[in-house]
Amino acid sequence: MKVFPHQKARAIKPGSRRPAKELCSDCGLCDTYYIHYVKEACAFLNQQIGELEEEHHGRSRNLNSEDERYFGVHQEMMAARKQEPIPGAQWTGIVSTIACEMLTAGIVEGVVCVQNTKEDRFAPMPVIARTPEEVLAAKVNKPTLSPNLSVLEQVAESGMKRLLVIGVGCQIQALRAVEQQLGLEKLYVLGTPCVDNVTRAGLQKFLETTSKSPDTVVHYEFMQDFRVHFKHEDGSIEKVPFFGLKTNQLKDVFAPSCMSCFDYVNGLADLVVGYMGAPFGWQWIVVRNDLGREMLDLVKDKLDTQAVMSKGDRQQAVQQSIPAYDKGVTLPLWAAKIMGVVIEKIGPKGLEYARFSIDSHFTRNYLYLKRNHPEKLDDHVPEYAKQIVGQYQLPD
Ligand code: FAD
Ligand code: SF4
């Protein structure tokens, strides 16, 4: 039997080697013999989004189109929600539903997704699900860095030929770079946007500084109404305005990988399911290529859909928040609440909210990289992100 070069390159011990050092997002690649390709594959060592877009979508994003500059290569965007939401899913469960349908229809033999450990609802446990029940056991975000690619060796060993991988941008960048080595006949990639991720310890700090009852939080999301919504075990929802977050204490909570990421919208997935470009309560769908369309078509009869919309003007709000974030200013809660209400009434909505979030994070991350890893600035920031950041005046 032919032995591939990477199969001799087993990591000494899972987690023991991380060539990206502090910028490592723990995507899991280095827990496998695919560590052999890490220098080319790691999203933090070799930014190659443009080249990989060309390889997988047939072209890189059109920088003359504002929609593509922001949201990546796509055929279509829409807002959607399940007619019958999956209880306990992050939103309405479109991601889990697509994965279940693909298994049931025999389109794939397995799904890489993330369950949680028995002891801790937020501790990620990547698995290859082979049944809809196992997919459903992975519903809801584990809002922590998750080594999804650590199961890739099991894929090769299982002899599986058709696979669906669910993941966030950094995981998908590394996956795309080693895709040809996996011995698969068909790979589908269902992505979610991702931002401001944390280690498990960082998550604890975030919950403790932000929620009134950190131990009972079952899920949370940074919502389009400019508040963090914490859902608690008893079903109650606690809302904390973004502008009231203790930014001075939270500055170091987000993982350095996420502070230097410019792939918020998961540009290399076939289909992306998030929420930020959709009206409140709806999910946001980005169909990047024909495989993405095939996945979406499988569940379309279970969805209500509507066209994407865009309203408001984000740019002033973004510009004003740059120095505030930079200096770690925190507004008193009463002021933050008033600001939240005003912004919600007149602020950006739909795709303009998504642009607001991208602009805020890209400017913050650009400054982080400039200050902490200036030698990486030129190669690591993709051209589309340089153009987005270039719209704003940044402090030195
Ligand atoms: P579900 O049906 O509940 O399925 C969730 C899926 O996510 C599961 O299949 C699971 O395997 C996978 N998953 C869970 N945790 C992780 C993880 N840590 N890494 C990789 N995969 C995971 N959308 C936005 O529009 N804007 C954002 O800023 C944004 N930030 C996000 C940050 C994180 C860390 C994650 C995981 C997702 C984020 N999303 C964001 C996506 C959004 O929160 C929902 O996950 C998405 O809309 C799907 O909802 P659903 O109800 O269809 O998912
Ligand atoms: Fe390895 Fe992934 Fe960390 Fe890069 S981000 S060093 S590929 S585990």
Short mmCIF file of C-alpha atoms and ligand atoms in Angstrom, two decimals:
data_model
loop_
_atom_site.label_atom_id
_atom_site.label_comp_id
_atom_site.label_asym_id
_atom_site.label_seq_id
_atom_site.Cartn_x
_atom_site.Cartn_y
_atom_site.Cartn_z
CA MET A 1 0.00 0.00 0.00
CA LYS A 2 1.27 3.46 -0.90
CA VAL A 3 2.36 5.54 2.08
CA PHE A 4 1.97 9.30 1.57
CA PRO A 5 4.73 11.55 2.93
CA HIS A 6 2.38 13.12 5.47
CA GLN A 7 1.57 9.73 6.97
CA LYS A 8 5.11 9.57 8.31
CA ALA A 9 4.76 12.99 9.89
CA ARG A 10 2.65 12.17 12.93
CA ALA A 11 2.54 14.92 15.54
CA ILE A 12 4.56 13.83 18.59
CA LYS A 13 1.61 14.30 20.89
CA PRO A 14 -1.70 16.04 20.07
CA GLY A 15 -1.29 19.73 20.70
CA SER A 16 2.44 19.56 21.26
CA ARG A 17 3.48 21.38 18.09
CA ARG A 18 1.97 24.64 16.97
CA PRO A 19 4.08 26.35 14.30
CA ALA A 20 1.84 29.45 14.34
CA LYS A 21 2.74 29.84 18.04
CA GLU A 22 0.57 32.44 19.81
CA LEU A 23 -1.45 33.04 16.62
CA CYS A 24 -2.56 29.40 16.51
CA SER A 25 -6.36 29.06 16.52
CA ASP A 26 -6.16 25.39 17.46
CA CYS A 27 -7.83 24.37 14.18
CA GLY A 28 -6.69 20.79 14.81
CA LEU A 29 -4.54 20.23 11.70
CA CYS A 30 -1.39 19.90 13.80
CA ASP A 31 -2.95 17.09 15.85
CA THR A 32 -2.75 14.92 12.73
CA TYR A 33 -0.09 13.75 10.30
CA TYR A 34 -1.30 16.52 7.97
CA ILE A 35 0.96 18.72 10.09
CA HIS A 36 3.34 17.82 7.27
CA TYR A 37 1.64 20.60 5.24
CA VAL A 38 1.33 23.16 8.01
CA LYS A 39 3.65 25.79 6.53
CA GLU A 40 1.48 26.08 3.42
CA ALA A 41 -1.85 25.20 5.01
CA CYS A 42 -2.02 27.18 8.26
CA ALA A 43 -4.20 30.27 7.91
CA PHE A 44 -1.84 32.21 10.17
CA LEU A 45 1.41 31.21 8.47
CA ASN A 46 0.34 31.48 4.85
CA GLN A 47 -2.58 33.70 3.90
CA GLN A 48 -3.73 32.47 0.47
CA ILE A 49 -7.44 33.20 0.38
CA GLY A 50 -7.34 34.64 -3.18
CA GLU A 51 -5.58 31.59 -4.64
CA LEU A 52 -7.83 29.14 -2.81
CA GLU A 53 -10.94 31.05 -3.91
CA GLU A 54 -9.80 30.62 -7.50
CA GLU A 55 -9.19 26.92 -6.98
CA HIS A 56 -12.52 26.19 -5.30
CA HIS A 57 -14.96 28.77 -6.65
CA GLY A 58 -13.37 29.12 -10.09
CA ARG A 59 -12.44 32.78 -9.46
CA SER A 60 -11.35 35.11 -6.70
CA ARG A 61 -13.69 37.79 -5.40
CA ASN A 62 -14.45 40.79 -7.60
CA LEU A 63 -12.98 43.75 -5.72
CA ASN A 64 -14.99 46.20 -7.82
CA SER A 65 -18.20 44.88 -6.30
CA GLU A 66 -18.83 46.06 -2.73
CA ASP A 67 -20.84 42.92 -1.97
CA GLU A 68 -18.00 40.61 -3.06
CA ARG A 69 -15.33 42.69 -1.34
CA TYR A 70 -17.22 42.25 1.91
CA PHE A 71 -18.96 38.91 1.62
CA GLY A 72 -16.71 36.96 -0.76
CA VAL A 73 -17.41 35.08 -3.99
CA HIS A 74 -21.11 34.29 -4.24
CA GLN A 75 -23.92 33.39 -6.59
CA GLU A 76 -26.70 34.48 -4.26
CA MET A 77 -27.48 35.77 -0.76
CA MET A 78 -30.79 35.55 1.09
CA ALA A 79 -32.38 35.63 4.52
CA ALA A 80 -33.98 32.37 5.66
CA ARG A 81 -35.38 30.60 8.68
CA LYS A 82 -36.64 27.10 9.34
CA GLN A 83 -40.43 26.87 9.29
CA GLU A 84 -40.01 24.50 12.24
CA PRO A 85 -36.88 25.58 14.13
CA ILE A 86 -34.80 22.91 15.87
CA PRO A 87 -35.17 23.49 19.62
CA GLY A 88 -31.80 24.26 21.19
CA ALA A 89 -30.05 25.12 17.90
CA GLN A 90 -28.02 28.33 17.77
CA TRP A 91 -30.59 30.02 15.51
CA THR A 92 -33.23 28.01 13.65
CA GLY A 93 -30.97 25.03 12.96
CA ILE A 94 -30.43 25.40 9.20
CA VAL A 95 -26.86 24.07 9.55
CA SER A 96 -27.89 20.91 11.41
CA THR A 97 -30.83 20.35 9.04
CA ILE A 98 -28.63 20.48 5.93
CA ALA A 99 -26.15 18.05 7.52
CA CYS A 100 -28.93 15.61 8.52
CA GLU A 101 -30.48 15.71 5.05
CA MET A 102 -27.13 15.05 3.38
CA LEU A 103 -26.59 11.96 5.53
CA THR A 104 -30.16 10.72 5.11
CA ALA A 105 -30.02 11.13 1.33
CA GLY A 106 -26.68 9.27 1.22
CA ILE A 107 -24.93 12.26 -0.37
CA VAL A 108 -22.20 12.02 2.27
CA GLU A 109 -21.08 9.21 4.56
CA GLY A 110 -19.95 11.41 7.42
CA VAL A 111 -20.10 14.96 8.80
CA VAL A 112 -17.29 16.68 10.68
CA CYS A 113 -18.99 18.72 13.41
CA VAL A 114 -18.50 19.68 17.07
CA GLN A 115 -20.28 18.14 20.00
CA ASN A 116 -19.45 19.11 23.58
CA THR A 117 -17.87 17.02 26.33
CA LYS A 118 -20.06 15.35 28.98
CA GLU A 119 -18.63 17.57 31.71
CA ASP A 120 -18.84 20.97 30.03
CA ARG A 121 -21.48 22.24 27.61
CA PHE A 122 -19.01 24.71 26.08
CA ALA A 123 -15.96 22.43 25.75
CA PRO A 124 -15.67 21.40 22.08
CA MET A 125 -15.43 17.74 21.05
CA PRO A 126 -15.01 17.36 17.28
CA VAL A 127 -16.52 14.18 15.82
CA ILE A 128 -17.35 12.55 12.52
CA ALA A 129 -21.09 12.12 12.75
CA ARG A 130 -22.55 9.23 10.75
CA THR A 131 -26.19 9.55 11.78
CA PRO A 132 -28.63 12.49 12.04
CA GLU A 133 -28.74 11.91 15.82
CA GLU A 134 -25.00 12.48 16.05
CA VAL A 135 -25.33 15.65 13.95
CA LEU A 136 -28.11 16.94 16.18
CA ALA A 137 -25.93 16.29 19.23
CA ALA A 138 -23.55 18.89 17.74
CA LYS A 139 -26.18 21.65 17.38
CA VAL A 140 -25.54 25.07 18.97
CA ASN A 141 -22.23 26.99 18.98
CA LYS A 142 -19.40 25.96 21.23
CA PRO A 143 -18.11 29.53 21.47
CA THR A 144 -14.50 28.47 21.91
CA LEU A 145 -11.58 27.59 19.64
CA SER A 146 -12.30 24.08 18.42
CA PRO A 147 -9.79 21.62 16.88
CA ASN A 148 -12.26 20.43 14.20
CA LEU A 149 -9.53 19.16 11.87
CA SER A 150 -8.15 16.82 14.54
CA VAL A 151 -10.50 14.14 13.17
CA LEU A 152 -9.03 14.22 9.66
CA GLU A 153 -6.85 11.14 10.21
CA GLN A 154 -9.98 9.20 11.16
CA VAL A 155 -11.49 10.18 7.81
CA ALA A 156 -8.58 8.60 5.94
CA GLU A 157 -8.63 5.49 8.18
CA SER A 158 -12.40 5.01 7.78
CA GLY A 159 -12.12 4.80 4.01
CA MET A 160 -14.90 7.38 3.69
CA LYS A 161 -15.12 8.92 0.23
CA ARG A 162 -17.88 11.54 0.58
CA LEU A 163 -17.67 13.99 3.44
CA LEU A 164 -19.31 17.18 4.72
CA VAL A 165 -17.23 19.44 6.95
CA ILE A 166 -18.88 22.13 9.08
CA GLY A 167 -16.46 24.76 10.31
CA VAL A 168 -15.28 28.34 10.75
CA GLY A 169 -12.89 30.26 8.47
CA CYS A 170 -9.46 29.29 9.86
CA GLN A 171 -10.42 25.61 9.95
CA ILE A 172 -11.72 25.77 6.39
CA GLN A 173 -8.63 27.57 5.05
CA ALA A 174 -6.38 24.77 6.37
CA LEU A 175 -8.83 22.12 5.16
CA ARG A 176 -8.88 23.56 1.63
CA ALA A 177 -5.10 23.56 1.54
CA VAL A 178 -4.91 19.80 2.29
CA GLU A 179 -8.13 18.77 0.53
CA GLN A 180 -6.31 16.97 -2.29
CA GLN A 181 -4.43 14.79 0.22
CA LEU A 182 -7.55 13.45 1.96
CA GLY A 183 -8.32 10.74 -0.61
CA LEU A 184 -11.95 11.90 -0.93
CA GLU A 185 -14.12 11.71 -4.01
CA LYS A 186 -16.33 14.56 -2.87
CA LEU A 187 -16.00 17.18 -0.14
CA TYR A 188 -18.80 19.59 0.80
CA VAL A 189 -18.01 22.53 3.08
CA LEU A 190 -20.72 24.22 5.13
CA GLY A 191 -19.27 27.26 6.87
CA THR A 192 -20.37 29.75 9.48
CA PRO A 193 -19.00 33.25 9.90
CA CYS A 194 -16.85 33.58 13.01
CA VAL A 195 -15.37 36.39 15.05
CA ASP A 196 -14.01 37.10 18.54
CA ASN A 197 -13.51 33.50 19.54
CA VAL A 198 -11.87 32.59 22.83
CA THR A 199 -10.16 29.77 24.67
CA ARG A 200 -12.29 27.97 27.26
CA ALA A 201 -10.59 30.04 30.01
CA GLY A 202 -11.22 33.24 28.03
CA LEU A 203 -14.89 32.29 27.67
CA GLN A 204 -15.18 31.95 31.44
CA LYS A 205 -13.73 35.44 31.89
CA PHE A 206 -16.10 36.87 29.28
CA LEU A 207 -19.13 35.26 30.95
CA GLU A 208 -18.04 36.36 34.41
CA THR A 209 -17.40 39.98 33.42
CA THR A 210 -20.50 40.33 31.24
CA SER A 211 -23.38 38.13 32.46
CA LYS A 212 -25.20 38.40 35.78
CA SER A 213 -25.37 34.60 36.01
CA PRO A 214 -22.38 33.10 34.15
CA ASP A 215 -22.98 29.51 35.27
CA THR A 216 -26.46 29.23 33.77
CA VAL A 217 -25.69 30.58 30.29
CA VAL A 218 -26.56 27.97 27.64
CA HIS A 219 -25.85 30.10 24.61
CA TYR A 220 -25.14 33.66 23.58
CA GLU A 221 -24.86 35.75 20.44
CA PHE A 222 -23.74 39.29 19.58
CA MET A 223 -27.07 40.36 18.05
CA GLN A 224 -28.07 42.84 15.36
CA ASP A 225 -29.81 45.00 18.01
CA PHE A 226 -26.35 45.90 19.36
CA ARG A 227 -26.77 43.78 22.45
CA VAL A 228 -25.30 40.47 23.57
CA HIS A 229 -28.20 38.07 24.21
CA PHE A 230 -27.44 35.45 26.85
CA LYS A 231 -29.91 32.57 27.02
CA HIS A 232 -30.06 30.97 30.46
CA GLU A 233 -31.01 27.45 31.56
CA ASP A 234 -34.50 28.59 32.61
CA GLY A 235 -35.14 30.02 29.13
CA SER A 236 -34.78 33.66 30.21
CA ILE A 237 -32.86 36.07 27.97
CA GLU A 238 -30.41 38.60 29.42
CA LYS A 239 -29.44 41.49 27.12
CA VAL A 240 -26.23 43.50 27.59
CA PRO A 241 -25.53 46.46 25.26
CA PHE A 242 -22.29 46.21 23.25
CA PHE A 243 -21.35 49.72 24.32
CA GLY A 244 -21.54 48.69 27.97
CA LEU A 245 -19.11 45.79 27.62
CA LYS A 246 -16.12 46.09 29.90
CA THR A 247 -13.74 46.53 26.98
CA ASN A 248 -10.85 47.39 29.30
CA GLN A 249 -11.12 43.93 30.89
CA LEU A 250 -12.11 42.12 27.72
CA LYS A 251 -9.32 43.36 25.48
CA ASP A 252 -7.12 40.37 26.19
CA VAL A 253 -9.92 37.81 26.23
CA PHE A 254 -10.22 37.26 22.48
CA ALA A 255 -7.67 34.80 21.10
CA PRO A 256 -4.71 36.41 19.26
CA SER A 257 -5.67 34.30 16.22
CA CYS A 258 -9.09 35.96 16.11
CA MET A 259 -7.54 39.40 16.64
CA SER A 260 -5.56 38.81 13.44
CA CYS A 261 -8.23 37.14 11.31
CA PHE A 262 -9.65 38.69 8.13
CA ASP A 263 -11.83 35.77 7.06
CA TYR A 264 -14.92 36.68 9.08
CA VAL A 265 -17.31 35.46 6.33
CA ASN A 266 -15.64 32.11 5.67
CA GLY A 267 -14.71 32.88 2.08
CA LEU A 268 -13.73 29.30 1.15
CA ALA A 269 -16.86 27.41 2.22
CA ASP A 270 -19.33 26.28 -0.45
CA LEU A 271 -22.27 27.58 1.56
CA VAL A 272 -22.23 29.96 4.54
CA VAL A 273 -24.99 30.19 7.15
CA GLY A 274 -24.77 33.04 9.66
CA TYR A 275 -27.14 35.74 10.84
CA MET A 276 -25.48 39.12 10.56
CA GLY A 277 -26.69 40.12 7.05
CA ALA A 278 -30.30 39.21 7.84
CA PRO A 279 -33.14 40.94 9.72
CA PHE A 280 -33.37 40.08 13.41
CA GLY A 281 -34.60 36.49 13.94
CA TRP A 282 -33.58 35.35 10.44
CA GLN A 283 -30.44 33.58 9.25
CA TRP A 284 -28.20 34.87 6.49
CA ILE A 285 -27.29 32.53 3.65
CA VAL A 286 -24.43 32.99 1.17
CA VAL A 287 -24.33 30.51 -1.73
CA ARG A 288 -20.76 30.59 -3.05
CA ASN A 289 -20.79 27.89 -5.75
CA ASP A 290 -22.76 24.98 -7.24
CA LEU A 291 -22.01 22.64 -4.32
CA GLY A 292 -23.42 25.27 -1.97
CA ARG A 293 -26.55 25.53 -4.10
CA GLU A 294 -26.94 21.73 -4.06
CA MET A 295 -26.82 21.76 -0.25
CA LEU A 296 -29.30 24.60 0.09
CA ASP A 297 -31.73 23.06 -2.43
CA LEU A 298 -31.96 19.96 -0.22
CA VAL A 299 -33.70 21.93 2.55
CA LYS A 300 -35.38 24.78 0.66
CA ASP A 301 -38.87 23.34 1.16
CA LYS A 302 -38.32 23.53 4.94
CA LEU A 303 -37.39 27.24 4.86
CA ASP A 304 -39.11 30.60 4.68
CA THR A 305 -36.92 32.92 2.66
CA GLN A 306 -36.76 36.61 1.80
CA ALA A 307 -34.40 38.84 -0.19
CA VAL A 308 -31.52 40.46 1.69
CA MET A 309 -31.98 44.16 2.52
CA SER A 310 -29.65 46.98 3.52
CA LYS A 311 -30.45 50.18 5.41
CA GLY A 312 -28.58 52.94 7.26
CA ASP A 313 -25.02 54.20 7.17
CA ARG A 314 -22.37 52.45 9.23
CA GLN A 315 -19.30 54.52 8.52
CA GLN A 316 -19.57 57.23 11.18
CA ALA A 317 -20.37 54.70 13.90
CA VAL A 318 -17.36 52.60 12.90
CA GLN A 319 -15.00 55.59 12.78
CA GLN A 320 -16.14 56.76 16.22
CA SER A 321 -15.77 53.39 17.82
CA ILE A 322 -12.14 52.91 16.68
CA PRO A 323 -10.44 55.14 19.32
CA ALA A 324 -12.96 54.07 21.98
CA TYR A 325 -12.08 50.44 21.52
CA ASP A 326 -8.39 51.23 21.20
CA LYS A 327 -8.32 52.98 24.57
CA GLY A 328 -10.58 50.43 26.24
CA VAL A 329 -13.25 53.02 27.09
CA THR A 330 -16.37 51.63 28.76
CA LEU A 331 -19.59 53.60 28.96
CA PRO A 332 -21.67 53.44 32.14
CA LEU A 333 -24.56 51.04 31.66
CA TRP A 334 -27.26 53.73 31.52
CA ALA A 335 -25.41 55.59 28.75
CA ALA A 336 -24.72 52.34 26.89
CA LYS A 337 -28.42 51.45 27.01
CA ILE A 338 -29.46 54.84 25.60
CA MET A 339 -26.83 54.59 22.87
CA GLY A 340 -27.97 51.05 22.06
CA VAL A 341 -31.60 52.16 21.70
CA VAL A 342 -30.68 55.14 19.49
CA ILE A 343 -28.42 53.04 17.26
CA GLU A 344 -31.01 50.30 17.00
CA LYS A 345 -33.61 52.85 15.78
CA ILE A 346 -31.45 54.70 13.26
CA GLY A 347 -28.48 52.39 12.82
CA PRO A 348 -27.38 49.99 10.09
CA LYS A 349 -29.64 47.05 9.23
CA GLY A 350 -29.33 43.90 7.12
CA LEU A 351 -26.23 43.88 4.91
CA GLU A 352 -25.22 47.31 6.25
CA TYR A 353 -25.11 45.81 9.77
CA ALA A 354 -22.88 43.02 8.43
CA ARG A 355 -20.60 45.68 6.89
CA PHE A 356 -20.60 47.53 10.22
CA SER A 357 -19.44 44.41 12.01
CA ILE A 358 -16.81 43.59 9.37
CA ASP A 359 -15.45 47.15 9.34
CA SER A 360 -15.26 47.30 13.16
CA HIS A 361 -13.43 43.99 13.41
CA PHE A 362 -11.10 44.49 10.44
CA THR A 363 -9.96 47.94 11.68
CA ARG A 364 -9.43 46.58 15.19
CA ASN A 365 -7.54 43.53 13.87
CA TYR A 366 -5.43 45.61 11.51
CA LEU A 367 -4.29 47.74 14.46
CA TYR A 368 -3.63 44.63 16.55
CA LEU A 369 -1.44 43.15 13.84
CA LYS A 370 0.35 46.43 13.20
CA ARG A 371 1.25 46.73 16.87
CA ASN A 372 2.00 43.11 17.68
CA HIS A 373 3.18 41.52 14.43
CA PRO A 374 4.14 44.39 12.08
CA GLU A 375 6.27 42.04 9.97
CA LYS A 376 3.10 40.09 9.01
CA LEU A 377 0.97 43.07 8.04
CA ASP A 378 1.71 43.07 4.33
CA ASP A 379 1.28 39.38 3.52
CA HIS A 380 -1.29 38.40 6.11
CA VAL A 381 -3.93 41.04 5.34
CA PRO A 382 -5.75 40.13 2.10
CA GLU A 383 -6.22 42.88 -0.50
CA TYR A 384 -10.00 43.08 0.11
CA ALA A 385 -9.39 43.72 3.80
CA LYS A 386 -6.77 46.39 3.06
CA GLN A 387 -9.37 48.19 0.95
CA ILE A 388 -11.99 47.92 3.69
CA VAL A 389 -9.62 49.20 6.39
CA GLY A 390 -8.41 51.96 4.03
CA GLN A 391 -11.82 53.68 4.31
CA TYR A 392 -11.02 54.74 7.89
CA GLN A 393 -8.54 56.91 9.72
CA LEU A 394 -6.62 54.78 12.18
CA PRO A 395 -4.58 55.96 15.16
CA ASP A 396 -0.82 55.22 15.07
P1 FAD B 1 -26.88 24.77 14.52
O1 FAD B 1 -27.90 23.95 13.71
O2 FAD B 1 -27.16 25.04 15.93
O3 FAD B 1 -25.48 24.17 14.26
C1 FAD B 1 -24.31 24.79 14.73
C2 FAD B 1 -23.11 24.09 14.08
O4 FAD B 1 -21.93 24.84 14.44
C3 FAD B 1 -22.90 22.68 14.51
O5 FAD B 1 -22.96 21.84 13.39
C4 FAD B 1 -21.49 22.64 15.10
O6 FAD B 1 -20.75 21.54 14.60
C5 FAD B 1 -20.87 23.94 14.62
N1 FAD B 1 -19.98 24.53 15.63
C6 FAD B 1 -20.29 24.80 16.91
N2 FAD B 1 -19.26 25.37 17.52
C7 FAD B 1 -18.25 25.46 16.63
C8 FAD B 1 -16.92 25.95 16.69
N3 FAD B 1 -16.40 26.49 17.80
N4 FAD B 1 -16.14 25.85 15.57
C9 FAD B 1 -16.67 25.33 14.43
N5 FAD B 1 -17.92 24.87 14.31
C10 FAD B 1 -18.72 24.93 15.41
N6 FAD B 1 -22.58 34.33 12.47
C11 FAD B 1 -22.63 35.64 12.14
O7 FAD B 1 -23.43 36.00 11.28
N7 FAD B 1 -21.81 36.55 12.74
C12 FAD B 1 -20.91 36.20 13.70
O8 FAD B 1 -20.19 37.05 14.22
C13 FAD B 1 -20.80 34.82 14.07
N8 FAD B 1 -19.89 34.40 14.99
C14 FAD B 1 -19.77 33.05 15.26
C15 FAD B 1 -18.77 32.60 16.13
C16 FAD B 1 -18.60 31.21 16.35
C17 FAD B 1 -17.51 30.75 17.27
C18 FAD B 1 -19.44 30.27 15.71
C19 FAD B 1 -19.26 28.77 15.93
C20 FAD B 1 -20.44 30.72 14.87
C21 FAD B 1 -20.62 32.09 14.63
N9 FAD B 1 -21.62 32.56 13.75
C22 FAD B 1 -21.69 33.90 13.42
C23 FAD B 1 -22.61 31.63 13.15
C24 FAD B 1 -23.95 31.61 13.91
O9 FAD B 1 -23.77 31.89 15.27
C25 FAD B 1 -24.63 30.23 13.79
O10 FAD B 1 -23.71 29.21 14.11
C26 FAD B 1 -25.10 29.93 12.40
O11 FAD B 1 -25.99 30.94 11.98
C27 FAD B 1 -25.78 28.58 12.34
O12 FAD B 1 -26.91 28.55 13.15
P2 FAD B 1 -27.83 27.22 13.15
O13 FAD B 1 -28.96 27.40 14.11
O14 FAD B 1 -28.16 26.89 11.73
O15 FAD B 1 -26.76 26.17 13.72
FE1 SF4 B 2 -1.55 24.20 13.32
FE2 SF4 B 2 -4.08 25.02 12.91
FE3 SF4 B 2 -2.59 26.07 14.89
FE4 SF4 B 2 -2.01 26.69 12.36
S1 SF4 B 2 -3.92 27.23 13.44
S2 SF4 B 2 -0.54 26.11 13.97
S3 SF4 B 2 -2.51 24.74 11.31
S4 SF4 B 2 -3.32 23.92 14.73
#
